Amino acid sequence: MKRSVLTSLVLVTVGIIFGAILVSNFNGGVDLGFARAGGDVKLGGPVPISNQSAGIKAISDNFVAVAKAVTPSVVAITVTTSGKKAEKNMPRDFFHFFGPDFKAPDQQPEQGFGSGVIITPDGYIVTNNHVIDDAEKDGIEVVMHDKIRFKGRLVGTDPSTDLAVVKIEAKDLPAAALGNSDNVQVGELALAIGNPLGLTSTVTAGIISAKGRNINIIRDNYNIEDFIQTDAAINPGNSGGALVNMSGEVIGINTAIATTNARYQGYGFAVPVNLLKTVAADLIKEGRVRRGYIGVEIGLVDQTMANALGLSEAKGVLVQKTVSGGAGESAGVKDGDVILSVDGKEVNAPNELQSYIATHHPGDAVTLKLYRDGKTFEKQVTLRAREEDKAVATAAEPQKDNDEEATPESPKAMKFDNLGMSVRSLTSDEKKELEVDKGVLVTDVKPYGEAFNRFVGKNSVIVEADRKAVNTPGDLKKIVDARKPGDSLLLRVRNERGTAFVALQIPK
């Protein structure tokens, strides 16, 4: 019995000691991937990359520095509208405005969220026109980076550039530094800062992926689109926010995206800051934009058009029509001229010229380098206000000349199979109805033929070919037959929108 009791005591003692050892091991003696020291649990393993590249660290540090410096200058804007806003901000084809992000229960007044950038220490803020458009009275609220809220007062808008200025009553605000968008280069790094999807003070990174984009989204008769394109992620609510370079300078105001689902799919578009500077200064000073105009309708010069005009390469901007009594006409600019540069700055797309001129006021003088009939020369143009150029959107006046009417023996109809179109003579009644005194009517256009691809439409009137008057199909045939395959042919075509130059290439 004694031995049994003694044995039991020994076993219990050993069990206690062994249990204590087990507990000790589980508490720190056995390495299970964590340890307890002073009551704290240590997690994780060794640093996988201990020798980080100095270049990578410098880029990362630069991102951090820019984000810290600029984020306080970007505000959130809450807009209350009467309920009409949603229709204006629905996607339009592939491109559309991406903010503000509206919430509207049961067709009640809507509330949307966008962004803005502080541009003066005393409270002037730039945003997009489509962010504050249709805001109710006292319906604009500005929320600062530090969560302080202000009532915003609308100072002015410029629908042509989709910009607007809002004012809050505050002092010593962190105004953003404004850069020079002319110096922006494709491929350089950029940050987008704003308030997407209700996520305030969001920073995303990307590059400048293109410049000078015209996506035809601004629905204004005098729209000016010269967007900077970026792949930095932007979404509804980013509208009016900042696109920033690696020096912390604002280079654009984020405005639109290319998407099929109303969310980020890779490409966003920002209004260049140089355009912003002029617009904002005018709105702050006068409440409206004072913009100078040349008074011309302009078009793109591609290689076919260049060949037809005698240019060695596709460059410049074609003057389709000068406005009667406008600044350009008064300075000696003529229909069919090609504007190669303005103030020494090359322009190779209509929106490039528009964007540059939009930074000038009525009374400012600009120097145009023009090409005409194989020669280049300069003309100084004193810009005028838009009120003087009201005829810019009207159809061209019919050109008068002394050409004879078609003779009885002239063919009344003719096919131009190589150009993919058919034409016929105009009757006297048609000339009167179409307000022309010459020309041939395009009666048929073959789908995907040369005329179709160059936007010569059915029922349009060809009034000139190679700057010669066209009265009959025979006149047009003589001019076409004089051209060799591969040559370009310059036509002047009139339709319901007006008169324009069109270039066709004679198929090989």
Tab-separated table of C-alpha atoms in Angstrom, residues 215-485:
chain	number	residue	atom	x	y	z
A	215	ILE	CA	-13.182	63.897	-77.609
A	216	ASN	CA	-16.166	66.058	-78.603
A	217	ILE	CA	-17.845	65.888	-75.210
A	218	ILE	CA	-18.411	69.559	-74.347
A	219	ARG	CA	-21.883	70.412	-75.638
A	220	ASP	CA	-21.330	74.089	-76.376
A	221	ASN	CA	-21.363	75.783	-79.795
A	222	TYR	CA	-17.879	77.146	-79.138
A	223	ASN	CA	-16.446	74.136	-77.314
A	224	ILE	CA	-12.702	74.185	-76.709
A	225	GLU	CA	-11.196	70.743	-76.142
A	226	ASP	CA	-7.457	70.237	-75.863
A	227	PHE	CA	-7.396	67.615	-73.118
A	228	ILE	CA	-4.374	66.062	-71.444
A	229	GLN	CA	-4.893	62.282	-71.342
A	230	THR	CA	-3.727	60.217	-68.364
A	231	ASP	CA	-4.005	56.635	-67.136
A	232	ALA	CA	-4.036	57.651	-63.468
A	233	ALA	CA	-7.222	56.089	-62.061
A	234	ILE	CA	-10.118	58.563	-61.854
A	235	ASN	CA	-13.797	57.873	-61.225
A	236	PRO	CA	-17.093	59.670	-60.557
A	237	GLY	CA	-16.379	62.343	-57.964
A	238	ASN	CA	-12.898	63.129	-59.336
A	239	SER	CA	-14.365	65.841	-61.593
A	240	GLY	CA	-12.756	69.184	-60.829
A	241	GLY	CA	-9.809	67.593	-59.033
A	242	ALA	CA	-6.126	68.069	-59.756
A	243	LEU	CA	-3.786	66.370	-62.210
A	244	VAL	CA	-0.330	67.052	-60.780
A	245	ASN	CA	3.258	66.667	-61.990
A	246	MET	CA	6.181	65.436	-59.925
A	247	SER	CA	7.052	68.975	-58.850
A	248	GLY	CA	3.681	69.268	-57.132
A	249	GLU	CA	2.292	71.653	-59.760
A	250	VAL	CA	-1.250	71.362	-61.068
A	251	ILE	CA	-1.078	70.725	-64.814
A	252	GLY	CA	-4.768	70.000	-65.414
A	253	ILE	CA	-8.293	69.742	-64.012
A	254	ASN	CA	-9.662	66.202	-64.315
A	255	THR	CA	-12.862	66.333	-66.357
A	256	ALA	CA	-13.875	63.194	-68.284
A	257	ILE	CA	-13.136	59.525	-68.865
A	258	ALA	CA	-13.298	57.026	-71.714
A	259	THR	CA	-15.408	54.111	-70.518
A	260	THR	CA	-18.199	51.700	-71.345
A	261	ASN	CA	-19.415	51.235	-67.763
A	262	ALA	CA	-19.256	54.764	-66.267
A	263	ARG	CA	-16.215	53.756	-64.219
A	264	TYR	CA	-12.439	53.798	-64.674
A	265	GLN	CA	-11.189	51.714	-67.602
A	266	GLY	CA	-7.796	53.263	-68.180
A	267	TYR	CA	-8.104	56.738	-69.696
A	268	GLY	CA	-9.012	60.084	-68.216
A	269	PHE	CA	-8.905	63.625	-69.586
A	270	ALA	CA	-7.948	66.907	-67.946
A	271	VAL	CA	-8.345	70.549	-69.006
A	272	PRO	CA	-4.812	72.024	-69.400
A	273	VAL	CA	-3.849	74.422	-66.629
A	274	ASN	CA	-2.780	77.172	-69.060
A	275	LEU	CA	-6.368	77.394	-70.282
A	276	LEU	CA	-7.548	77.347	-66.670
A	277	LYS	CA	-5.385	80.357	-65.781
A	278	THR	CA	-7.024	82.624	-68.364
A	279	VAL	CA	-10.563	81.396	-67.693
A	280	ALA	CA	-10.274	81.611	-63.905
A	281	ALA	CA	-8.709	85.077	-63.988
A	282	ASP	CA	-11.552	86.382	-66.185
A	283	LEU	CA	-14.249	84.771	-64.035
A	284	ILE	CA	-12.767	86.158	-60.818
A	285	LYS	CA	-12.288	89.632	-62.244
A	286	GLU	CA	-15.459	90.043	-64.311
A	287	GLY	CA	-17.696	87.031	-63.665
A	288	ARG	CA	-17.485	86.033	-67.332
A	289	VAL	CA	-14.862	85.061	-69.860
A	290	ARG	CA	-13.600	87.634	-72.372
A	291	ARG	CA	-12.344	85.488	-75.219
A	292	GLY	CA	-10.870	86.660	-78.481
A	293	TYR	CA	-11.720	85.044	-81.794
A	294	ILE	CA	-10.088	84.983	-85.233
A	295	GLY	CA	-13.454	84.430	-86.900
A	296	VAL	CA	-12.735	81.364	-89.001
A	297	GLU	CA	-14.163	77.886	-89.461
A	298	ILE	CA	-11.279	75.429	-89.431
A	299	GLY	CA	-10.584	71.795	-90.282
A	300	LEU	CA	-7.906	69.118	-90.104
A	301	VAL	CA	-5.212	68.757	-92.760
A	302	ASP	CA	-4.439	65.086	-93.433
A	303	GLN	CA	-2.135	63.747	-96.131
A	304	THR	CA	-4.859	63.616	-98.778
A	305	MET	CA	-5.814	67.217	-98.071
A	306	ALA	CA	-2.147	68.253	-98.003
A	307	ASN	CA	-1.599	66.702	-101.436
A	308	ALA	CA	-4.661	68.491	-102.803
A	309	LEU	CA	-3.410	71.815	-101.475
A	310	GLY	CA	0.165	71.314	-102.652
A	311	LEU	CA	1.673	70.960	-99.183
A	312	SER	CA	4.679	68.669	-98.872
A	313	GLU	CA	3.367	67.136	-95.645
A	314	ALA	CA	0.233	67.018	-93.547
A	315	LYS	CA	0.539	70.001	-91.241
A	316	GLY	CA	-1.314	73.114	-90.185
A	317	VAL	CA	-5.036	73.857	-89.896
A	318	LEU	CA	-7.269	74.492	-92.913
A	319	VAL	CA	-9.416	77.638	-93.046
A	320	GLN	CA	-12.716	76.273	-94.318
A	321	LYS	CA	-14.398	79.674	-94.183
A	322	THR	CA	-13.738	83.159	-92.869
A	323	VAL	CA	-16.535	84.934	-91.051
A	324	SER	CA	-17.790	87.948	-92.953
A	325	GLY	CA	-16.447	91.058	-91.227
A	326	GLY	CA	-14.499	88.965	-88.708
A	327	ALA	CA	-10.970	89.540	-87.485
A	328	GLY	CA	-9.428	87.026	-89.861
A	329	GLU	CA	-11.111	88.366	-92.976
A	330	SER	CA	-10.175	91.930	-92.021
A	331	ALA	CA	-6.536	90.860	-91.698
A	332	GLY	CA	-6.506	89.214	-95.135
A	333	VAL	CA	-7.047	85.571	-94.221
A	334	LYS	CA	-8.922	83.749	-97.006
A	335	ASP	CA	-10.941	80.565	-97.415
A	336	GLY	CA	-8.597	77.689	-98.232
A	337	ASP	CA	-5.594	79.152	-96.409
A	338	VAL	CA	-3.645	76.854	-94.110
A	339	ILE	CA	-2.596	78.245	-90.712
A	340	LEU	CA	0.820	76.717	-90.021
A	341	SER	CA	1.609	78.483	-86.752
A	342	VAL	CA	0.382	81.160	-84.377
A	343	ASP	CA	2.921	83.395	-82.629
A	344	GLY	CA	5.612	80.940	-83.703
A	345	LYS	CA	3.810	77.949	-82.152
A	346	GLU	CA	3.038	75.190	-84.669
A	347	VAL	CA	-0.594	74.117	-84.830
A	348	ASN	CA	-1.487	70.831	-86.508
A	349	ALA	CA	-5.023	70.268	-85.246
A	350	PRO	CA	-8.040	72.578	-84.939
A	351	ASN	CA	-8.221	72.193	-81.151
A	352	GLU	CA	-4.566	73.212	-80.790
A	353	LEU	CA	-5.320	76.520	-82.488
A	354	GLN	CA	-8.566	76.984	-80.533
A	355	SER	CA	-6.881	76.293	-77.208
A	356	TYR	CA	-4.098	78.799	-77.845
A	357	ILE	CA	-6.437	81.540	-79.070
A	358	ALA	CA	-8.722	80.871	-76.069
A	359	THR	CA	-5.972	82.173	-73.777
A	360	HIS	CA	-6.223	85.615	-75.434
A	361	HIS	CA	-8.673	88.490	-75.142
A	362	PRO	CA	-10.386	90.755	-77.677
A	363	GLY	CA	-7.885	93.372	-78.786
A	364	ASP	CA	-4.892	91.055	-78.460
A	365	ALA	CA	-2.854	90.671	-81.645
A	366	VAL	CA	-1.534	87.301	-82.843
A	367	THR	CA	0.704	86.503	-85.793
A	368	LEU	CA	-0.452	83.755	-88.139
A	369	LYS	CA	1.905	81.996	-90.520
A	370	LEU	CA	-0.198	81.066	-93.556
A	371	TYR	CA	0.203	78.839	-96.604
A	372	ARG	CA	-1.593	79.769	-99.830
A	373	ASP	CA	-0.988	78.633	-103.422
A	374	GLY	CA	2.500	77.305	-102.707
A	375	LYS	CA	3.680	80.322	-100.718
A	376	THR	CA	4.030	81.012	-96.991
A	377	PHE	CA	3.613	84.436	-95.416
A	378	GLU	CA	2.509	86.060	-92.157
A	379	LYS	CA	-0.560	88.072	-91.195
A	380	GLN	CA	-1.147	89.888	-87.926
A	381	VAL	CA	-4.702	89.452	-86.648
A	382	THR	CA	-6.283	91.577	-83.925
A	383	LEU	CA	-8.750	89.301	-82.147
A	384	ARG	CA	-12.358	90.335	-81.697
A	385	ALA	CA	-15.114	89.397	-79.255
A	386	ARG	CA	-17.534	86.635	-80.145
A	387	GLU	CA	-20.412	89.114	-80.512
A	388	GLU	CA	-18.735	90.397	-83.655
A	389	ASP	CA	-18.511	86.873	-85.051
A	390	LYS	CA	-22.111	85.702	-84.684
A	391	ALA	CA	-22.076	84.480	-88.254
A	392	VAL	CA	-19.467	81.810	-87.441
A	393	ALA	CA	-22.094	79.067	-87.291
A	394	THR	CA	-24.093	80.167	-90.317
A	395	ALA	CA	-23.892	78.558	-93.720
A	396	ALA	CA	-21.543	80.049	-96.274
A	397	GLU	CA	-23.017	82.522	-98.712
A	398	PRO	CA	-23.342	81.217	-102.264
A	399	GLN	CA	-20.437	82.322	-104.405
A	400	LYS	CA	-21.338	84.532	-107.342
A	401	ASP	CA	-19.509	84.381	-110.640
A	402	ASN	CA	-20.117	84.785	-114.342
A	403	ASP	CA	-19.962	81.109	-115.285
A	404	GLU	CA	-22.513	80.155	-117.893
A	405	GLU	CA	-25.346	77.765	-117.178
A	406	ALA	CA	-24.998	74.187	-118.421
A	407	THR	CA	-25.452	73.934	-122.130
A	408	PRO	CA	-28.152	71.654	-123.516
A	409	GLU	CA	-25.577	69.176	-124.795
A	410	SER	CA	-23.910	68.780	-121.399
A	411	PRO	CA	-24.672	65.457	-119.724
A	412	LYS	CA	-27.269	65.738	-117.003
A	413	ALA	CA	-25.995	62.816	-114.914
A	414	MET	CA	-22.730	60.971	-114.543
A	415	LYS	CA	-21.137	58.211	-112.451
A	416	PHE	CA	-17.658	58.467	-110.979
A	417	ASP	CA	-17.074	54.825	-110.114
A	418	ASN	CA	-13.485	55.402	-109.041
A	419	LEU	CA	-14.679	57.955	-106.465
A	420	GLY	CA	-17.758	55.994	-105.469
A	421	MET	CA	-20.393	58.615	-106.287
A	422	SER	CA	-22.871	59.802	-108.891
A	423	VAL	CA	-23.791	63.409	-109.705
A	424	ARG	CA	-26.249	65.284	-111.887
A	425	SER	CA	-26.940	68.847	-112.948
A	426	LEU	CA	-29.067	71.099	-110.769
A	427	THR	CA	-32.369	72.466	-111.977
A	428	SER	CA	-33.115	76.174	-111.669
A	429	ASP	CA	-35.578	75.462	-108.864
A	430	GLU	CA	-32.991	73.386	-106.971
A	431	LYS	CA	-30.414	76.142	-107.241
A	432	LYS	CA	-32.895	78.573	-105.795
A	433	GLU	CA	-33.876	76.176	-103.021
A	434	LEU	CA	-30.268	75.315	-102.165
A	435	GLU	CA	-29.157	78.958	-102.470
A	436	VAL	CA	-26.413	78.257	-105.020
A	437	ASP	CA	-25.924	79.521	-108.526
A	438	LYS	CA	-23.648	76.674	-109.668
A	439	GLY	CA	-22.649	73.148	-108.775
A	440	VAL	CA	-23.685	69.523	-109.300
A	441	LEU	CA	-25.857	67.464	-106.977
A	442	VAL	CA	-24.451	64.263	-105.461
A	443	THR	CA	-27.248	61.742	-106.090
A	444	ASP	CA	-25.616	58.581	-104.774
A	445	VAL	CA	-22.641	57.627	-102.619
A	446	LYS	CA	-21.267	54.096	-102.542
A	447	PRO	CA	-20.763	52.811	-98.984
A	448	TYR	CA	-17.074	52.771	-97.999
A	449	GLY	CA	-15.997	54.280	-101.286
A	450	GLU	CA	-13.623	57.252	-101.474
A	451	ALA	CA	-16.401	59.864	-101.383
A	452	PHE	CA	-18.122	58.077	-98.481
A	453	ASN	CA	-14.894	57.767	-96.483
A	454	ARG	CA	-14.146	61.466	-96.986
A	455	PHE	CA	-17.632	62.530	-95.843
A	456	VAL	CA	-19.106	63.616	-99.164
A	457	GLY	CA	-22.790	62.984	-98.481
A	458	LYS	CA	-25.747	62.251	-100.691
A	459	ASN	CA	-27.673	65.434	-101.637
A	460	SER	CA	-24.644	67.642	-101.079
A	461	VAL	CA	-23.569	70.013	-103.849
A	462	ILE	CA	-20.074	70.148	-105.344
A	463	VAL	CA	-19.541	73.790	-106.284
A	464	GLU	CA	-15.786	73.716	-107.018
A	465	ALA	CA	-13.088	71.233	-107.956
A	466	ASP	CA	-9.417	72.231	-107.737
A	467	ARG	CA	-10.670	75.801	-107.126
A	468	LYS	CA	-12.455	75.838	-110.497
A	469	ALA	CA	-16.200	76.395	-110.735
A	470	VAL	CA	-18.324	73.315	-111.454
A	471	ASN	CA	-21.577	73.932	-113.337
A	472	THR	CA	-22.179	70.540	-114.921
A	473	PRO	CA	-21.119	66.903	-114.467
A	474	GLY	CA	-18.980	67.417	-117.561
A	475	ASP	CA	-17.023	70.182	-115.826
A	476	LEU	CA	-16.288	67.851	-112.936
A	477	LYS	CA	-15.296	64.999	-115.292
A	478	LYS	CA	-12.713	67.160	-117.103
A	479	ILE	CA	-11.066	68.058	-113.819
A	480	VAL	CA	-11.114	64.484	-112.480
A	481	ASP	CA	-9.764	63.052	-115.758
A	482	ALA	CA	-6.827	65.461	-115.593
A	483	ARG	CA	-5.699	63.790	-112.390
A	484	LYS	CA	-3.570	60.641	-112.247
A	485	PRO	CA	-4.271	57.699	-109.909
